[in-house]
XYZ file of C-alpha atoms in Angstrom:
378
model
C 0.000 0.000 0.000
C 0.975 3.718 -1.040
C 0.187 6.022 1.389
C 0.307 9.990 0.962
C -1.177 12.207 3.262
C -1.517 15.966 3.459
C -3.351 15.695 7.280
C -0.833 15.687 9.456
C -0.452 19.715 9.991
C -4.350 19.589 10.584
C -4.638 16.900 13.305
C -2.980 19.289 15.897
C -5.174 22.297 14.508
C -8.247 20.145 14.550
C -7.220 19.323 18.425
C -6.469 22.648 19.640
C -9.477 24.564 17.572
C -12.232 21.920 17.070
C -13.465 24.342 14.579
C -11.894 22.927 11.392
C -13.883 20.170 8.969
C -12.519 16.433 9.246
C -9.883 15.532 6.684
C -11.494 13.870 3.336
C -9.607 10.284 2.769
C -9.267 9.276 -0.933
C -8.799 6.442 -2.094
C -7.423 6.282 -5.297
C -7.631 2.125 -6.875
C -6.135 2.527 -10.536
C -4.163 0.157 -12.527
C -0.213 1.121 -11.824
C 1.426 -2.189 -13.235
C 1.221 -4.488 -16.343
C -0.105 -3.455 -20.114
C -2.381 -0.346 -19.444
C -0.173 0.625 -16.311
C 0.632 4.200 -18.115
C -3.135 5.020 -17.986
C -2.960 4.755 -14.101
C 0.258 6.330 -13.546
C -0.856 9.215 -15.644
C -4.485 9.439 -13.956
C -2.256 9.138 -10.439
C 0.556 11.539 -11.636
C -2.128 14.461 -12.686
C -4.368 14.483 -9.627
C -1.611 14.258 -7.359
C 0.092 16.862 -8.780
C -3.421 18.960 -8.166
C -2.809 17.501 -4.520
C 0.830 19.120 -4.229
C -0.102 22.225 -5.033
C -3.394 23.351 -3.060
C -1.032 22.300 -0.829
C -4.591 21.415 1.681
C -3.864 19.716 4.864
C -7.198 17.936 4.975
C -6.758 15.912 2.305
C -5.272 12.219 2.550
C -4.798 9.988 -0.429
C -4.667 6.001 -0.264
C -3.406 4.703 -3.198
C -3.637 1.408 -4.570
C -2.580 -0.855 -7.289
C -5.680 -2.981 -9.092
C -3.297 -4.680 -11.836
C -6.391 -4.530 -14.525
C -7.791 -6.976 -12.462
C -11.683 -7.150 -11.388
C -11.349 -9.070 -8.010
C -8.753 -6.748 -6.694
C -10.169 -4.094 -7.390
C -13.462 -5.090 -5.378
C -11.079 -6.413 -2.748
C -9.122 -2.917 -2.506
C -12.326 -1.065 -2.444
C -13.987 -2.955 0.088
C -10.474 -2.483 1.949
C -10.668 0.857 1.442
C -14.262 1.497 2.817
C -14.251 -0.988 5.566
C -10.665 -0.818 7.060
C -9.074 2.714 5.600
C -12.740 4.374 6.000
C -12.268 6.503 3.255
C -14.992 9.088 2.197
C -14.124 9.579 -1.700
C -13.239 6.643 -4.194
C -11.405 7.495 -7.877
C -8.921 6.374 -10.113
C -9.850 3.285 -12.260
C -9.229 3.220 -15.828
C -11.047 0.124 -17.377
C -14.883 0.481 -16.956
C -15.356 -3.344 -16.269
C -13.685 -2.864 -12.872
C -15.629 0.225 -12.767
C -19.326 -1.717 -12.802
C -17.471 -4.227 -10.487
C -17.130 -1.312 -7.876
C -18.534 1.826 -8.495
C -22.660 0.456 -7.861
C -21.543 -1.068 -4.335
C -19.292 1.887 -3.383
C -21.818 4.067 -4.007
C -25.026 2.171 -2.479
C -22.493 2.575 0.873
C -23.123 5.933 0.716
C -19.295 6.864 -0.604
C -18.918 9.309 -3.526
C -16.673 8.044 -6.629
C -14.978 10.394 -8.594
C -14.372 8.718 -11.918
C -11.050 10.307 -13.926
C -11.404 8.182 -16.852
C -13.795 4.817 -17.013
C -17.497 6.076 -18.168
C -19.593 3.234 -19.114
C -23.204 3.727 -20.351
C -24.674 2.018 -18.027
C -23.549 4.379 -14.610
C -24.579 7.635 -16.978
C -28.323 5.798 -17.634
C -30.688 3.311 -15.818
C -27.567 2.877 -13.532
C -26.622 6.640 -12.065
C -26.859 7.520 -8.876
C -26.329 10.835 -6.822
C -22.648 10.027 -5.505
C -21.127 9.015 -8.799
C -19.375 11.707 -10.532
C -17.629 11.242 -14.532
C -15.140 13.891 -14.613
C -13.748 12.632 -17.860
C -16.635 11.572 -20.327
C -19.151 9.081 -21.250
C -17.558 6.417 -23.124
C -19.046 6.818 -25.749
C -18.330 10.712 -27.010
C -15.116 10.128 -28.050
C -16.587 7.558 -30.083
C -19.383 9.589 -31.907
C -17.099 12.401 -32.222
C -15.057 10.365 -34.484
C -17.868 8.734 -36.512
C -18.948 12.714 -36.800
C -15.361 13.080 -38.352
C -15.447 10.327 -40.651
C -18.669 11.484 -42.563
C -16.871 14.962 -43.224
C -13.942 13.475 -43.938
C -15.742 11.722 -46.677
C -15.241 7.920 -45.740
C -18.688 5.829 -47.082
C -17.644 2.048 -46.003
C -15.906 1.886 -42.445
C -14.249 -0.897 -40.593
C -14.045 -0.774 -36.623
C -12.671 -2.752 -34.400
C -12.483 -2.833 -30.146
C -12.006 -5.114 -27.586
C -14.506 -6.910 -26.062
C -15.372 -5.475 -23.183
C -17.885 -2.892 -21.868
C -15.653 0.188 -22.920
C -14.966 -1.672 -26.320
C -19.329 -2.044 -26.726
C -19.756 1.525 -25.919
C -17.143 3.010 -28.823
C -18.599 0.747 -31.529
C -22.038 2.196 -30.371
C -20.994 5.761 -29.825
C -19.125 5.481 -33.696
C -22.111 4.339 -35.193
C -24.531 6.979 -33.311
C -23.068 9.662 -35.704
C -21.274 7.468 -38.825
C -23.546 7.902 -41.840
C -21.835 5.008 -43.843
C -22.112 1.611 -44.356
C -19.833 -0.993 -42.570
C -17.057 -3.223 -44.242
C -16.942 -5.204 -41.096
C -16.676 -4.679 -37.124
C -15.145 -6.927 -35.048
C -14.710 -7.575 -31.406
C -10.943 -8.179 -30.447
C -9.946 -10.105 -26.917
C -9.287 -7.311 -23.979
C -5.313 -7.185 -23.626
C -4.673 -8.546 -27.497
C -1.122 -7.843 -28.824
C -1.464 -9.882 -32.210
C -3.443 -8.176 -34.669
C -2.738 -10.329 -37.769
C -6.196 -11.879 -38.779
C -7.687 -8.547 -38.081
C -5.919 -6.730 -40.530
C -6.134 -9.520 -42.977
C -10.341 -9.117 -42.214
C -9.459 -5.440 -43.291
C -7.260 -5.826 -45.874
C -10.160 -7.780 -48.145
C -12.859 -6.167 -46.897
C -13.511 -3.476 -48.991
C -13.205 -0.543 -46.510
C -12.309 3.030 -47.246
C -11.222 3.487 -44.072
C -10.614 2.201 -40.805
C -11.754 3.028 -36.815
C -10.542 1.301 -34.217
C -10.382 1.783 -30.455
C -7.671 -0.089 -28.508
C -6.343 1.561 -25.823
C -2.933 1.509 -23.856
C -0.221 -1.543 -25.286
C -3.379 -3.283 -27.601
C -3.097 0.666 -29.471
C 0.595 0.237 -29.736
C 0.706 -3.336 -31.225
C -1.972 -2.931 -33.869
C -0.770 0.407 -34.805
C 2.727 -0.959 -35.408
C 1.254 -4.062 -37.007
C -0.682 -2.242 -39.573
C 1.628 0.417 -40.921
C 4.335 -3.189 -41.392
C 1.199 -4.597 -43.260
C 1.173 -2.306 -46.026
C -2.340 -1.377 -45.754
C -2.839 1.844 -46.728
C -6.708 3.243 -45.724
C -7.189 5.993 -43.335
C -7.248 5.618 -40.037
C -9.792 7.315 -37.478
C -9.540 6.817 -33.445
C -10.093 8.524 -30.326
C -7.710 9.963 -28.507
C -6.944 7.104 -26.087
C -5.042 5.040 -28.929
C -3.282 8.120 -29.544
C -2.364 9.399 -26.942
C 1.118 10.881 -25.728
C 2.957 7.924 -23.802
C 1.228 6.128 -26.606
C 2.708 7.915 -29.089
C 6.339 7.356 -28.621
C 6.131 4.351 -28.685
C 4.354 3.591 -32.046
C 6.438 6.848 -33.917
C 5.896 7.182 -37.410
C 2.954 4.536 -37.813
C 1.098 7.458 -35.999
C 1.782 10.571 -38.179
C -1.180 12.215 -39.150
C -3.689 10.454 -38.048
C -6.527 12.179 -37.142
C -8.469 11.385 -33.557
C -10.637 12.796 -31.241
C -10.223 14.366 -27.934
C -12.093 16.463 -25.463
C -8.769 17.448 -24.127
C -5.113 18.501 -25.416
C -2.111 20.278 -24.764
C -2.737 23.062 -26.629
C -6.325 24.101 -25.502
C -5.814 27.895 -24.802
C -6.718 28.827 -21.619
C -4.162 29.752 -18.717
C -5.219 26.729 -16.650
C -4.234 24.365 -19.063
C -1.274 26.658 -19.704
C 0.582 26.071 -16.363
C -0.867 22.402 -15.863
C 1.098 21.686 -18.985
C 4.344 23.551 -17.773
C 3.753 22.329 -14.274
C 3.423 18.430 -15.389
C 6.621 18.755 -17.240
C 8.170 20.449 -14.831
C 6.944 18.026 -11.647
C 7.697 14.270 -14.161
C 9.864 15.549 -16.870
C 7.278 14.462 -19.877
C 4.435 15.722 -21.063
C 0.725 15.171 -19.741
C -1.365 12.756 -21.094
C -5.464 12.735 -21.890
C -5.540 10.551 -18.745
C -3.089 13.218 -16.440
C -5.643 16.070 -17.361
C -8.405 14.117 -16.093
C -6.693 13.105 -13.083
C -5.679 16.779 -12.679
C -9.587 17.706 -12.997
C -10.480 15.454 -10.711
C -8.469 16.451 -7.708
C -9.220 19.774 -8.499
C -12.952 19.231 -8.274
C -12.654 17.115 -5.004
C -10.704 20.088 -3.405
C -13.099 23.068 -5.233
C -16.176 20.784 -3.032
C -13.925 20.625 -0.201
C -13.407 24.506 0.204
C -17.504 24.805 -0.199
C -18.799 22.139 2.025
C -17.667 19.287 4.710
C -17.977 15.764 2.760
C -19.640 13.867 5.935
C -22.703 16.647 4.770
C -23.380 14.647 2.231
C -25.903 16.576 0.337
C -24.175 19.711 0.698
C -20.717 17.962 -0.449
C -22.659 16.686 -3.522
C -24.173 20.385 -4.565
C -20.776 21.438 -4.256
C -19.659 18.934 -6.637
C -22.309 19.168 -8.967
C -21.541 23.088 -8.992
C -17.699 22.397 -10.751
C -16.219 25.417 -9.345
C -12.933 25.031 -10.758
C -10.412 25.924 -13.316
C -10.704 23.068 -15.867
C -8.109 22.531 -18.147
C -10.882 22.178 -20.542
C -12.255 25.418 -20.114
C -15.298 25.989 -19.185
C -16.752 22.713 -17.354
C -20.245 21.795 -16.451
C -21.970 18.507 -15.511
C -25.217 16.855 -17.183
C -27.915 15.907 -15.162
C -26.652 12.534 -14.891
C -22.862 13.939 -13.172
C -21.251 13.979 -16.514
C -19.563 16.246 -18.516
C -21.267 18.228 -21.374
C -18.233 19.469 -23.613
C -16.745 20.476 -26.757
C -14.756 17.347 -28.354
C -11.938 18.263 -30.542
C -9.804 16.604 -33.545
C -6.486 16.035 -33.725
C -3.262 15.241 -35.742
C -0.632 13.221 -34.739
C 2.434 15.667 -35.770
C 6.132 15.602 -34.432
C 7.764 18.142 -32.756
C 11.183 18.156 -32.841
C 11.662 14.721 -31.219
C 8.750 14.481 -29.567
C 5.432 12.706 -31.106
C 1.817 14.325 -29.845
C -0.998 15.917 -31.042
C -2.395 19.415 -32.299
C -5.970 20.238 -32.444
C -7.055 20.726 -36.190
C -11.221 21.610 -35.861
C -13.755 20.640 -33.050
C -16.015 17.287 -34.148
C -18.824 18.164 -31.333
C -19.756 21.216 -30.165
C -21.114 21.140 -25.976
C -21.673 17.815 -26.319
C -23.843 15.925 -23.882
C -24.140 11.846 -23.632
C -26.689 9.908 -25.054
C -28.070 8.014 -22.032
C -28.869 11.264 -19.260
C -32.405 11.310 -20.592
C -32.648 7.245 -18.674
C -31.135 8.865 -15.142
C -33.510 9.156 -12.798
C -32.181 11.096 -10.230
């Protein structure tokens, strides 16, 4: 177990005043080793960065390691609400240990902050009032990029994702907005690093182009795979396959393709400004999608924190429901359903100097909203 705290100032003021709120105690369960371990450590890297500097004594952060792995991530979070007794529950990346936690953490009366997993199900039928998407719904990356591919001109699309809830919701958010007709979608296994048969599928299938979401290493592989294989159709994604510890590791293979983001480095405000310089600065790299979000996140939990004591729970949740913070995106407000309605961008994979990321080139969706709030009842 990781263990940072930012309490221990506050204990002797709580003591000696009696006046001040009880520390909030995160706990942050995200996915810090194996194949989509850079997802985590960015998500981890950005909101504790946010931590560092509000510099707030009442904050403590538990931080654990779920290894992509359901069962420990329900073990950790029932860990972390029976034993730790935290009040605040973020950090995973992969939205099947998401629906494996998030509906019992919740019914316990805990709030989860979600930096980056938003399946359709938790922003429908299966809301509820302590569950927060800081990031997006899965799916708008999705139909931002089928809204790309119809003005890009592509008629007869191939997609491909893995098969998982995450994987389900892109296919479905892609063909929300894609006007074309399909050369073939598949369903690849979750973790898949050999692409082969899938690009031989593509390769005689007739497409004009090609969308696939596969995110952390499975991006990488088929990326590589499919600039060796000679095929030569466009390729459309969102941003998680090309994103920037993504990027230098696939190099060329990714120049110029075009994906879709609701975030990026170069969105001009000043709060993206010095979260940019700051990450650098703090790791020595540049932030990530999934560092933004976790940099949002905090910053949320802490603009709540300075409005309202968390063991109020309804006060603590109109406080988070009022986003009173500087987003790196911008403006930020929530949906009825707690998640994000937004402007989604596209981007270009370009290279500057030695470094691979991404530029924004247009905006696909324009304050954007998800497809399921309408089913929240809440």
């Amino acid at each position: 177990m990781k263990l940072v705290t930012m309490a221990a100032a506050a204990a002797l003021a709580v003591g000696l005043s009696g006046a001040m709120a009880e520390p909030v105690k995160v706990g942050m369960i995200t996915t810090l080793s194996g194949g989509g371990a850079g997802l985590g450590i960015d998500v981890r890297d950005g909101f504790m960065l946010a931590v560092k500097q509000a510099g707030n004594e009442d904050l403590e952060v538990v931080i654990e390691d779920d290894q992509r792995k359901p069962d420990i991530a329900v073990q950790l979070a029932d860990k972390m609400i029976q034993s730790e007794k935290v009040d605040v529950l973020t950090g995973i990346i992969w939205s099947n240990l998401a629906m494996a936690v998030v509906p019992a953490a919740t019914a316990q009366g805990k709030f989860y902050l979600s930096p980056n997993a938003g399946p359709s199900v938790l922003a429908g039928k299966g809301c509820h009032p302590n569950y927060f998407n800081v990031a997006w719904q899965n799916d708008n990356l999705h139909e931002a990029a089928g809204a790309y591919t119809n003005f890009a001109g592509h008629k007869n699309a191939f997609i491909l994702a893995p098969n998982y809830p995450a994987g389900k919701d892109a296919l479905t958010g892609f063909k929300r907005f894609y006007k074309g007709d399909l050369a073939g979608e598949l369903y690849t296994k979750l973790g898949q690093t050999d692409y082969a048969a899938e690009i031989a599928q593509i390769r005689a299938s007739g497409a004009d182009s090609v969308f696939f979401f596969l995110p952390g290493g499975m991006g990488i592989s088929f990326l590589k795979q499919y600039k060796d294989s000679g095929v030569d159709l466009p390729v459309v994604g969102p941003a998680f396959s090309f994103d920037q510890g993504i990027l230098q590791a696939v190099g060329d293979a990714a120049l110029g393709i075009v994906n879709t983001s609701q975030w990026n480095k170069d969105i001009d405000n000043p709060a993206n400004k010095a979260f940019v310089e700051a990450f650098q600065a703090e790791y020595g790299r540049l932030p990530s999608l999934y560092a933004s979000q976790g940099f949002d996140t905090a910053n949320l939990l802490l603009s709540a924190m300075e409005k309202a004591d968390v063991k109020d729970a309804d006060a603590f949740r109109a406080a988070l429901e009022a986003a009173e913070f500087q987003s790196t995106r911008g403006e930020f407000k929530f949906g009825p359903n707690h998640h994000p309605i937004q402007d989604i961008y596209v981007r270009e994979v370009v290279k500057e100097g030695d470094v691979y990321t991404n530029k924004i080139i247009g905006t696909a969706l324009t304050s954007h909203a998800d497809a399921y709030w309408s089913d929240c009842n809440m």
